[in-house]
């Protein structure tokens, strides 16, 4: 199994890594830039059983590669050229283009120690002991940073993924995991930030315990972080220093005339209010962008869902047509068996008709199964879209509340064209955001309707079960007739069996509809749901998504108008500063304010830049994992994989 995984990962590296620009053409004696991809095989308890490194190069020309590493063995993954190995020095001739070689390390160590424990019914057991067992199960995964590798553990994001089969696990509890259901399996993904250790607990009920490999991946932390997305708590502290300078300015301005003092106080309050309003406009602009993105994604998912519903509606029409053909065939056979004519002729024609009906039922049962699966898939997709829509609804509600708060602040300002434009933009924004709440009821009813159709289709009393039972009855009747001797006996058995099938499938009334009528009602309901979604709900989703795009653009205009008001208030305050009385004191306070604010803001920006660099990975230079002699390393990443539990060798090889 380990060899299969190694080969698979080598192919993956050769196909997908080193997508950036190649290294510059260097003299033969100079090192060549490379990437190290470290792979580790772990035992089921997390201990390391083996580590190997795939070294990758992008060569601009044919040249000799010199590399270093304490390898037990090396292997050329790109050509048949022999690799030279003398102690820790590796040399090999590489052709122009991508070149890879693998080295198996002597030391079995990683930057993170991994420990995995298994608990069955409250008792800790080994992986071998828990394999194939059933009961309440716990899986504990811990990681601990190795101090000698702090440059990796302090700068690398660690991702841990455990995959649990729905066949072997139920009632799974995994706090802190990002969960995804893929092809009947629950994928649990945990993210460990640099400098932190992991302590993970997974609980569930196991049936014949079997588990795929746990996979750990580590890559340098690199987020696309914008300053407005960061916590500005540090900047708020520096803002207090700025306000202290403003207080000195106010002390000097107290010497101005009483009227100017009052006007200055009002102007200061106005400026502060507009500063807060400007911050709110910034937040609204960011929120509108998020809503527009989410609406676009929701629209795309709704479009795909419409295609799925259209296919379900088409299948239901085909099923309705097939059922009508069977009903017509049963009616004709019922009449034929009750008519006049020679018994031998009646028997021959009836047996042929029964065979034809049996084939038609086989086709109908198959079409019904496809329809049932399509309805189930559409229902599950609808649930996923409902979750996305609910999340968007929550964002919309928050934005409406923010709009109302901003409008209340604007109402306190004097009338101006900018104020009018800002209030109108907020009103339009709230109207568009309200569209999500209008969509909510119709969307929920449609998903609930699909759920009822899916539930009614399956089960002991469902359409699918009824069709299968009718098909079985036809086959049983056909087999029984073959065992009878005389023509009269066979005809009698045929008449009785066909009459029972005809009565159940074709005869019915409003209180007790026939099976064919039930099929018609069910497929008509499926088509009605599709028509409702296609002509009412989906156009509404498109309309709201379009409104979100307009809102995103309008939020930018609102932001500009709000900051225009703020700039106007600053102009007012600057004009007041021209008063002769107290001009000297005002100038002194302004000078002090300038010096203090510049120093405080510079320090705040430096701190913010430090945090941003930490998140984006700027300033981090990777070093070689295998040897400090390797000085031209562009990137290092780690992938570790545990043994699977309870898997046969044949299964692992697939």
PDB file of C-alpha atoms in Angstrom, residues 43-306:
ATOM      1  CA  UNK A  43       1.216   4.125  11.437  1.00  0.00           C
ATOM      2  CA  UNK A  44      -2.377   4.047  12.657  1.00  0.00           C
ATOM      3  CA  UNK A  45      -1.245   5.540  16.011  1.00  0.00           C
ATOM      4  CA  UNK A  46       0.414   8.499  14.245  1.00  0.00           C
ATOM      5  CA  UNK A  47       4.036   7.415  14.620  1.00  0.00           C
ATOM      6  CA  UNK A  48       6.258   7.816  11.562  1.00  0.00           C
ATOM      7  CA  UNK A  49       7.156   4.684   9.606  1.00  0.00           C
ATOM      8  CA  UNK A  50       8.907   6.359   6.696  1.00  0.00           C
ATOM      9  CA  UNK A  51       9.662   9.752   5.120  1.00  0.00           C
ATOM     10  CA  UNK A  52      10.633  10.513   1.548  1.00  0.00           C
ATOM     11  CA  UNK A  53      11.127  13.765  -0.360  1.00  0.00           C
ATOM     12  CA  UNK A  54      10.281  14.568  -3.973  1.00  0.00           C
ATOM     13  CA  UNK A  55      12.668  17.319  -5.135  1.00  0.00           C
ATOM     14  CA  UNK A  56      11.398  19.329  -8.118  1.00  0.00           C
ATOM     15  CA  UNK A  57      13.262  21.630 -10.505  1.00  0.00           C
ATOM     16  CA  UNK A  58      12.403  23.834 -13.498  1.00  0.00           C
ATOM     17  CA  UNK A  59      15.472  23.844 -15.744  1.00  0.00           C
ATOM     18  CA  UNK A  60      15.985  26.429 -18.480  1.00  0.00           C
ATOM     19  CA  UNK A  61      18.627  24.251 -20.098  1.00  0.00           C
ATOM     20  CA  UNK A  62      20.378  20.938 -19.728  1.00  0.00           C
ATOM     21  CA  UNK A  63      22.585  21.196 -16.663  1.00  0.00           C
ATOM     22  CA  UNK A  64      24.019  19.327 -13.710  1.00  0.00           C
ATOM     23  CA  UNK A  65      22.044  19.497 -10.471  1.00  0.00           C
ATOM     24  CA  UNK A  66      23.862  19.441  -7.146  1.00  0.00           C
ATOM     25  CA  UNK A  67      21.752  18.785  -4.063  1.00  0.00           C
ATOM     26  CA  UNK A  68      22.234  17.587  -0.485  1.00  0.00           C
ATOM     27  CA  UNK A  69      20.341  15.228   1.773  1.00  0.00           C
ATOM     28  CA  UNK A  70      20.895  12.277   4.089  1.00  0.00           C
ATOM     29  CA  UNK A  71      19.020   9.732   1.999  1.00  0.00           C
ATOM     30  CA  UNK A  72      19.034   5.952   2.308  1.00  0.00           C
ATOM     31  CA  UNK A  73      18.312   5.744  -1.397  1.00  0.00           C
ATOM     32  CA  UNK A  74      17.452   8.012  -4.334  1.00  0.00           C
ATOM     33  CA  UNK A  75      15.406   7.505  -7.505  1.00  0.00           C
ATOM     34  CA  UNK A  76      15.186   9.508 -10.754  1.00  0.00           C
ATOM     35  CA  UNK A  77      11.482  10.182 -11.439  1.00  0.00           C
ATOM     36  CA  UNK A  78      11.995  12.011 -14.761  1.00  0.00           C
ATOM     37  CA  UNK A  79      14.488   9.973 -16.785  1.00  0.00           C
ATOM     38  CA  UNK A  80      16.751   6.917 -16.773  1.00  0.00           C
ATOM     39  CA  UNK A  81      19.823   9.019 -15.951  1.00  0.00           C
ATOM     40  CA  UNK A  82      21.729   7.589 -12.997  1.00  0.00           C
ATOM     41  CA  UNK A  83      21.918   9.732  -9.849  1.00  0.00           C
ATOM     42  CA  UNK A  84      25.275  10.099  -8.153  1.00  0.00           C
ATOM     43  CA  UNK A  85      25.284   9.866  -4.354  1.00  0.00           C
ATOM     44  CA  UNK A  86      28.346  10.402  -2.192  1.00  0.00           C
ATOM     45  CA  UNK A  87      27.565  10.707   1.514  1.00  0.00           C
ATOM     46  CA  UNK A  88      25.029  13.566   1.598  1.00  0.00           C
ATOM     47  CA  UNK A  89      25.901  15.025  -1.826  1.00  0.00           C
ATOM     48  CA  UNK A  90      23.581  14.269  -4.755  1.00  0.00           C
ATOM     49  CA  UNK A  91      24.514  14.978  -8.406  1.00  0.00           C
ATOM     50  CA  UNK A  92      22.513  14.267 -11.537  1.00  0.00           C
ATOM     51  CA  UNK A  93      22.304  15.598 -15.116  1.00  0.00           C
ATOM     52  CA  UNK A  94      18.892  17.080 -15.859  1.00  0.00           C
ATOM     53  CA  UNK A  95      17.317  17.884 -19.204  1.00  0.00           C
ATOM     54  CA  UNK A  96      15.608  21.203 -19.936  1.00  0.00           C
ATOM     55  CA  UNK A  97      12.137  21.413 -18.430  1.00  0.00           C
ATOM     56  CA  UNK A  98      10.710  19.859 -15.262  1.00  0.00           C
ATOM     57  CA  UNK A  99      12.904  17.395 -13.393  1.00  0.00           C
ATOM     58  CA  UNK A 100      12.100  15.350 -10.267  1.00  0.00           C
ATOM     59  CA  UNK A 101      13.972  12.898  -8.112  1.00  0.00           C
ATOM     60  CA  UNK A 102      12.942  11.100  -4.926  1.00  0.00           C
ATOM     61  CA  UNK A 103      15.046  10.598  -1.839  1.00  0.00           C
ATOM     62  CA  UNK A 104      14.142   8.259   1.045  1.00  0.00           C
ATOM     63  CA  UNK A 105      15.325   9.859   4.306  1.00  0.00           C
ATOM     64  CA  UNK A 106      17.221   7.970   6.955  1.00  0.00           C
ATOM     65  CA  UNK A 107      15.646   9.993   9.778  1.00  0.00           C
ATOM     66  CA  UNK A 108      11.948   9.307  10.389  1.00  0.00           C
ATOM     67  CA  UNK A 109      10.969  12.710  11.770  1.00  0.00           C
ATOM     68  CA  UNK A 110       8.562  15.553  10.936  1.00  0.00           C
ATOM     69  CA  UNK A 111       8.124  19.097  12.330  1.00  0.00           C
ATOM     70  CA  UNK A 112       4.965  17.857  14.098  1.00  0.00           C
ATOM     71  CA  UNK A 113       4.597  14.868  16.419  1.00  0.00           C
ATOM     72  CA  UNK A 114       1.290  13.102  15.728  1.00  0.00           C
ATOM     73  CA  UNK A 115      -0.559  10.933  18.243  1.00  0.00           C
ATOM     74  CA  UNK A 116      -3.810   9.056  17.502  1.00  0.00           C
ATOM     75  CA  UNK A 117      -5.859   7.057  20.056  1.00  0.00           C
ATOM     76  CA  UNK A 118      -8.974   4.933  19.565  1.00  0.00           C
ATOM     77  CA  UNK A 119     -11.631   4.368  22.259  1.00  0.00           C
ATOM     78  CA  UNK A 120     -14.361   1.718  21.980  1.00  0.00           C
ATOM     79  CA  UNK A 121     -17.194   1.710  24.531  1.00  0.00           C
ATOM     80  CA  UNK A 122     -15.081   3.829  26.911  1.00  0.00           C
ATOM     81  CA  UNK A 123     -11.957   1.659  26.667  1.00  0.00           C
ATOM     82  CA  UNK A 124      -8.809   2.670  24.790  1.00  0.00           C
ATOM     83  CA  UNK A 125      -7.860   0.047  22.208  1.00  0.00           C
ATOM     84  CA  UNK A 126      -5.321  -0.296  19.412  1.00  0.00           C
ATOM     85  CA  UNK A 127      -6.107   0.129  15.731  1.00  0.00           C
ATOM     86  CA  UNK A 128      -5.787  -3.620  15.237  1.00  0.00           C
ATOM     87  CA  UNK A 129      -8.244  -4.287  18.086  1.00  0.00           C
ATOM     88  CA  UNK A 130     -10.894  -1.804  16.918  1.00  0.00           C
ATOM     89  CA  UNK A 131     -10.900  -2.978  13.281  1.00  0.00           C
ATOM     90  CA  UNK A 132     -14.218  -4.658  12.446  1.00  0.00           C
ATOM     91  CA  UNK A 133     -15.755  -3.844  15.870  1.00  0.00           C
ATOM     92  CA  UNK A 134     -19.045  -2.016  16.521  1.00  0.00           C
ATOM     93  CA  UNK A 135     -20.102   0.374  19.285  1.00  0.00           C
ATOM     94  CA  UNK A 136     -19.684   3.904  20.635  1.00  0.00           C
ATOM     95  CA  UNK A 137     -16.349   5.101  19.306  1.00  0.00           C
ATOM     96  CA  UNK A 138     -13.961   7.994  19.925  1.00  0.00           C
ATOM     97  CA  UNK A 139     -10.974   9.005  17.806  1.00  0.00           C
ATOM     98  CA  UNK A 140      -8.458  11.410  19.395  1.00  0.00           C
ATOM     99  CA  UNK A 141      -5.877  13.179  17.239  1.00  0.00           C
ATOM    100  CA  UNK A 142      -3.155  15.372  18.777  1.00  0.00           C
ATOM    101  CA  UNK A 143      -0.279  17.220  17.158  1.00  0.00           C
ATOM    102  CA  UNK A 144       2.656  18.834  18.929  1.00  0.00           C
ATOM    103  CA  UNK A 145       5.202  21.158  17.339  1.00  0.00           C
ATOM    104  CA  UNK A 146       8.821  19.977  17.434  1.00  0.00           C
ATOM    105  CA  UNK A 147      10.932  22.866  18.782  1.00  0.00           C
ATOM    106  CA  UNK A 148      13.872  22.243  16.450  1.00  0.00           C
ATOM    107  CA  UNK A 149      11.570  22.899  13.488  1.00  0.00           C
ATOM    108  CA  UNK A 150      10.045  26.148  14.763  1.00  0.00           C
ATOM    109  CA  UNK A 151      10.588  27.924  11.427  1.00  0.00           C
ATOM    110  CA  UNK A 152       8.068  25.450   9.936  1.00  0.00           C
ATOM    111  CA  UNK A 153       5.650  25.128  12.870  1.00  0.00           C
ATOM    112  CA  UNK A 154       5.451  28.908  13.413  1.00  0.00           C
ATOM    113  CA  UNK A 155       4.757  29.702   9.744  1.00  0.00           C
ATOM    114  CA  UNK A 156       2.875  26.690   8.367  1.00  0.00           C
ATOM    115  CA  UNK A 157      -0.868  26.066   8.304  1.00  0.00           C
ATOM    116  CA  UNK A 158      -1.663  22.452   9.212  1.00  0.00           C
ATOM    117  CA  UNK A 159      -4.766  20.781   7.735  1.00  0.00           C
ATOM    118  CA  UNK A 160      -6.014  17.452   9.109  1.00  0.00           C
ATOM    119  CA  UNK A 161      -8.631  15.452   7.171  1.00  0.00           C
ATOM    120  CA  UNK A 162     -10.471  12.329   8.382  1.00  0.00           C
ATOM    121  CA  UNK A 163     -12.962  10.547   6.108  1.00  0.00           C
ATOM    122  CA  UNK A 164     -15.732   8.397   7.654  1.00  0.00           C
ATOM    123  CA  UNK A 165     -17.888   6.085   5.554  1.00  0.00           C
ATOM    124  CA  UNK A 166     -21.635   6.385   6.079  1.00  0.00           C
ATOM    125  CA  UNK A 167     -21.740   2.588   5.946  1.00  0.00           C
ATOM    126  CA  UNK A 168     -19.542   2.254   9.034  1.00  0.00           C
ATOM    127  CA  UNK A 169     -20.248   5.450  11.041  1.00  0.00           C
ATOM    128  CA  UNK A 170     -23.389   7.237  12.213  1.00  0.00           C
ATOM    129  CA  UNK A 171     -24.259  10.031  14.688  1.00  0.00           C
ATOM    130  CA  UNK A 172     -20.867  11.636  14.045  1.00  0.00           C
ATOM    131  CA  UNK A 173     -19.915  14.532  16.344  1.00  0.00           C
ATOM    132  CA  UNK A 174     -16.871  16.552  15.308  1.00  0.00           C
ATOM    133  CA  UNK A 175     -16.647  19.935  17.010  1.00  0.00           C
ATOM    134  CA  UNK A 176     -14.534  22.465  15.135  1.00  0.00           C
ATOM    135  CA  UNK A 177     -14.480  20.502  11.870  1.00  0.00           C
ATOM    136  CA  UNK A 178     -15.540  21.716   8.462  1.00  0.00           C
ATOM    137  CA  UNK A 179     -17.842  18.901   7.331  1.00  0.00           C
ATOM    138  CA  UNK A 180     -18.670  17.816   3.788  1.00  0.00           C
ATOM    139  CA  UNK A 181     -20.712  14.854   2.548  1.00  0.00           C
ATOM    140  CA  UNK A 182     -19.185  13.291  -0.568  1.00  0.00           C
ATOM    141  CA  UNK A 183     -20.518  10.081  -2.169  1.00  0.00           C
ATOM    142  CA  UNK A 184     -21.841   8.621   1.062  1.00  0.00           C
ATOM    143  CA  UNK A 185     -18.787   9.632   3.088  1.00  0.00           C
ATOM    144  CA  UNK A 186     -18.413  12.363   5.713  1.00  0.00           C
ATOM    145  CA  UNK A 187     -15.212  14.328   5.253  1.00  0.00           C
ATOM    146  CA  UNK A 188     -14.016  16.151   8.411  1.00  0.00           C
ATOM    147  CA  UNK A 189     -11.384  18.850   7.908  1.00  0.00           C
ATOM    148  CA  UNK A 190      -9.590  20.676  10.746  1.00  0.00           C
ATOM    149  CA  UNK A 191      -7.298  23.675  10.305  1.00  0.00           C
ATOM    150  CA  UNK A 192      -4.507  24.361  12.817  1.00  0.00           C
ATOM    151  CA  UNK A 193      -3.002  27.851  12.678  1.00  0.00           C
ATOM    152  CA  UNK A 194       0.788  28.321  12.917  1.00  0.00           C
ATOM    153  CA  UNK A 195       2.238  28.050  16.398  1.00  0.00           C
ATOM    154  CA  UNK A 196      -0.721  26.057  17.740  1.00  0.00           C
ATOM    155  CA  UNK A 197      -1.131  22.378  18.616  1.00  0.00           C
ATOM    156  CA  UNK A 198      -4.161  20.293  17.643  1.00  0.00           C
ATOM    157  CA  UNK A 199      -6.360  18.380  20.098  1.00  0.00           C
ATOM    158  CA  UNK A 200      -9.175  16.801  18.078  1.00  0.00           C
ATOM    159  CA  UNK A 201     -11.974  14.523  19.262  1.00  0.00           C
ATOM    160  CA  UNK A 202     -14.323  12.682  16.891  1.00  0.00           C
ATOM    161  CA  UNK A 203     -17.268  10.723  18.302  1.00  0.00           C
ATOM    162  CA  UNK A 204     -19.716   8.407  16.607  1.00  0.00           C
ATOM    163  CA  UNK A 205     -21.327   5.003  16.483  1.00  0.00           C
ATOM    164  CA  UNK A 206     -19.232   2.463  14.552  1.00  0.00           C
ATOM    165  CA  UNK A 207     -20.534  -0.554  12.672  1.00  0.00           C
ATOM    166  CA  UNK A 208     -17.819  -3.034  11.643  1.00  0.00           C
ATOM    167  CA  UNK A 209     -15.197  -0.309  12.212  1.00  0.00           C
ATOM    168  CA  UNK A 210     -13.361   0.538   9.016  1.00  0.00           C
ATOM    169  CA  UNK A 211     -11.603   3.818   8.254  1.00  0.00           C
ATOM    170  CA  UNK A 212      -9.658   5.393   5.410  1.00  0.00           C
ATOM    171  CA  UNK A 213      -6.304   7.034   6.012  1.00  0.00           C
ATOM    172  CA  UNK A 214      -6.101  10.249   8.034  1.00  0.00           C
ATOM    173  CA  UNK A 215      -4.261  12.858   5.927  1.00  0.00           C
ATOM    174  CA  UNK A 216      -2.205  15.780   7.281  1.00  0.00           C
ATOM    175  CA  UNK A 217      -1.036  18.570   4.969  1.00  0.00           C
ATOM    176  CA  UNK A 218       1.159  21.542   5.889  1.00  0.00           C
ATOM    177  CA  UNK A 219       1.794  24.585   3.695  1.00  0.00           C
ATOM    178  CA  UNK A 220       3.080  28.107   4.424  1.00  0.00           C
ATOM    179  CA  UNK A 221       0.374  30.410   5.767  1.00  0.00           C
ATOM    180  CA  UNK A 222      -0.687  32.745   2.965  1.00  0.00           C
ATOM    181  CA  UNK A 223      -4.024  34.582   3.101  1.00  0.00           C
ATOM    182  CA  UNK A 224      -5.228  37.332   0.781  1.00  0.00           C
ATOM    183  CA  UNK A 225      -5.828  39.830   3.568  1.00  0.00           C
ATOM    184  CA  UNK A 226      -7.136  43.366   3.098  1.00  0.00           C
ATOM    185  CA  UNK A 227      -6.633  45.911   5.837  1.00  0.00           C
ATOM    186  CA  UNK A 228     -10.369  46.590   6.191  1.00  0.00           C
ATOM    187  CA  UNK A 229     -10.887  42.904   7.023  1.00  0.00           C
ATOM    188  CA  UNK A 230      -8.464  42.995   9.957  1.00  0.00           C
ATOM    189  CA  UNK A 231      -9.235  43.714  13.590  1.00  0.00           C
ATOM    190  CA  UNK A 232      -8.509  47.418  14.065  1.00  0.00           C
ATOM    191  CA  UNK A 233      -8.329  47.252  17.833  1.00  0.00           C
ATOM    192  CA  UNK A 234      -4.698  48.405  17.814  1.00  0.00           C
ATOM    193  CA  UNK A 235      -5.600  51.395  15.642  1.00  0.00           C
ATOM    194  CA  UNK A 236      -8.375  52.306  18.095  1.00  0.00           C
ATOM    195  CA  UNK A 237      -5.772  52.610  20.846  1.00  0.00           C
ATOM    196  CA  UNK A 238      -3.760  55.010  18.708  1.00  0.00           C
ATOM    197  CA  UNK A 239      -6.911  56.944  17.931  1.00  0.00           C
ATOM    198  CA  UNK A 240      -7.161  57.789  21.649  1.00  0.00           C
ATOM    199  CA  UNK A 241      -3.741  59.439  21.377  1.00  0.00           C
ATOM    200  CA  UNK A 242      -5.098  61.464  18.462  1.00  0.00           C
ATOM    201  CA  UNK A 243      -8.109  62.583  20.535  1.00  0.00           C
ATOM    202  CA  UNK A 244      -5.751  63.703  23.290  1.00  0.00           C
ATOM    203  CA  UNK A 245      -4.186  66.122  20.820  1.00  0.00           C
ATOM    204  CA  UNK A 246      -7.670  67.346  19.878  1.00  0.00           C
ATOM    205  CA  UNK A 247      -8.281  68.166  23.557  1.00  0.00           C
ATOM    206  CA  UNK A 248      -5.216  70.439  23.521  1.00  0.00           C
ATOM    207  CA  UNK A 249      -6.623  72.124  20.447  1.00  0.00           C
ATOM    208  CA  UNK A 250      -9.936  72.666  22.252  1.00  0.00           C
ATOM    209  CA  UNK A 251      -8.116  74.192  25.256  1.00  0.00           C
ATOM    210  CA  UNK A 252      -6.664  76.909  23.042  1.00  0.00           C
ATOM    211  CA  UNK A 253      -9.937  77.521  21.207  1.00  0.00           C
ATOM    212  CA  UNK A 254     -11.760  78.212  24.530  1.00  0.00           C
ATOM    213  CA  UNK A 255     -10.280  81.729  24.333  1.00  0.00           C
ATOM    214  CA  UNK A 256     -12.360  82.465  21.250  1.00  0.00           C
ATOM    215  CA  UNK A 257     -15.614  84.344  21.433  1.00  0.00           C
ATOM    216  CA  UNK A 258     -18.597  82.554  22.965  1.00  0.00           C
ATOM    217  CA  UNK A 259     -20.359  82.266  19.616  1.00  0.00           C
ATOM    218  CA  UNK A 260     -17.314  80.777  17.863  1.00  0.00           C
ATOM    219  CA  UNK A 261     -16.752  78.402  20.816  1.00  0.00           C
ATOM    220  CA  UNK A 262     -20.288  77.080  20.514  1.00  0.00           C
ATOM    221  CA  UNK A 263     -19.953  76.770  16.751  1.00  0.00           C
ATOM    222  CA  UNK A 264     -16.643  74.940  17.113  1.00  0.00           C
ATOM    223  CA  UNK A 265     -18.155  72.511  19.621  1.00  0.00           C
ATOM    224  CA  UNK A 266     -21.035  71.782  17.263  1.00  0.00           C
ATOM    225  CA  UNK A 267     -18.658  71.350  14.331  1.00  0.00           C
ATOM    226  CA  UNK A 268     -16.500  68.911  16.319  1.00  0.00           C
ATOM    227  CA  UNK A 269     -19.544  66.796  17.249  1.00  0.00           C
ATOM    228  CA  UNK A 270     -20.653  66.844  13.617  1.00  0.00           C
ATOM    229  CA  UNK A 271     -17.217  65.724  12.462  1.00  0.00           C
ATOM    230  CA  UNK A 272     -17.123  62.839  14.925  1.00  0.00           C
ATOM    231  CA  UNK A 273     -20.616  61.736  13.915  1.00  0.00           C
ATOM    232  CA  UNK A 274     -19.658  61.808  10.255  1.00  0.00           C
ATOM    233  CA  UNK A 275     -16.490  59.837  11.010  1.00  0.00           C
ATOM    234  CA  UNK A 276     -18.669  57.122  12.568  1.00  0.00           C
ATOM    235  CA  UNK A 277     -21.067  57.325   9.637  1.00  0.00           C
ATOM    236  CA  UNK A 278     -18.154  56.968   7.233  1.00  0.00           C
ATOM    237  CA  UNK A 279     -16.995  53.834   9.064  1.00  0.00           C
ATOM    238  CA  UNK A 280     -20.539  52.469   8.717  1.00  0.00           C
ATOM    239  CA  UNK A 281     -20.512  53.246   4.992  1.00  0.00           C
ATOM    240  CA  UNK A 282     -17.237  51.333   4.661  1.00  0.00           C
ATOM    241  CA  UNK A 283     -18.787  48.332   6.419  1.00  0.00           C
ATOM    242  CA  UNK A 284     -21.874  48.544   4.203  1.00  0.00           C
ATOM    243  CA  UNK A 285     -19.656  48.599   1.111  1.00  0.00           C
ATOM    244  CA  UNK A 286     -17.824  45.456   2.257  1.00  0.00           C
ATOM    245  CA  UNK A 287     -21.108  43.722   3.211  1.00  0.00           C
ATOM    246  CA  UNK A 288     -22.703  44.604  -0.123  1.00  0.00           C
ATOM    247  CA  UNK A 289     -19.781  43.041  -1.957  1.00  0.00           C
ATOM    248  CA  UNK A 290     -20.167  39.842   0.096  1.00  0.00           C
ATOM    249  CA  UNK A 291     -23.918  39.764  -0.577  1.00  0.00           C
ATOM    250  CA  UNK A 292     -23.378  40.277  -4.303  1.00  0.00           C
ATOM    251  CA  UNK A 293     -20.887  37.404  -4.380  1.00  0.00           C
ATOM    252  CA  UNK A 294     -23.198  35.115  -2.385  1.00  0.00           C
ATOM    253  CA  UNK A 295     -26.174  36.029  -4.576  1.00  0.00           C
ATOM    254  CA  UNK A 296     -24.202  35.227  -7.709  1.00  0.00           C
ATOM    255  CA  UNK A 297     -23.267  31.812  -6.297  1.00  0.00           C
ATOM    256  CA  UNK A 298     -26.880  31.177  -5.226  1.00  0.00           C
ATOM    257  CA  UNK A 299     -28.115  32.097  -8.702  1.00  0.00           C
ATOM    258  CA  UNK A 300     -25.686  29.658 -10.312  1.00  0.00           C
ATOM    259  CA  UNK A 301     -26.762  26.862  -7.948  1.00  0.00           C
ATOM    260  CA  UNK A 302     -30.434  27.650  -8.594  1.00  0.00           C
ATOM    261  CA  UNK A 303     -29.811  27.481 -12.347  1.00  0.00           C
ATOM    262  CA  UNK A 304     -28.265  24.027 -12.020  1.00  0.00           C
ATOM    263  CA  UNK A 305     -31.160  22.950  -9.798  1.00  0.00           C
ATOM    264  CA  UNK A 306     -33.622  24.089 -12.464  1.00  0.00           C
TER     265      UNK A 306
END
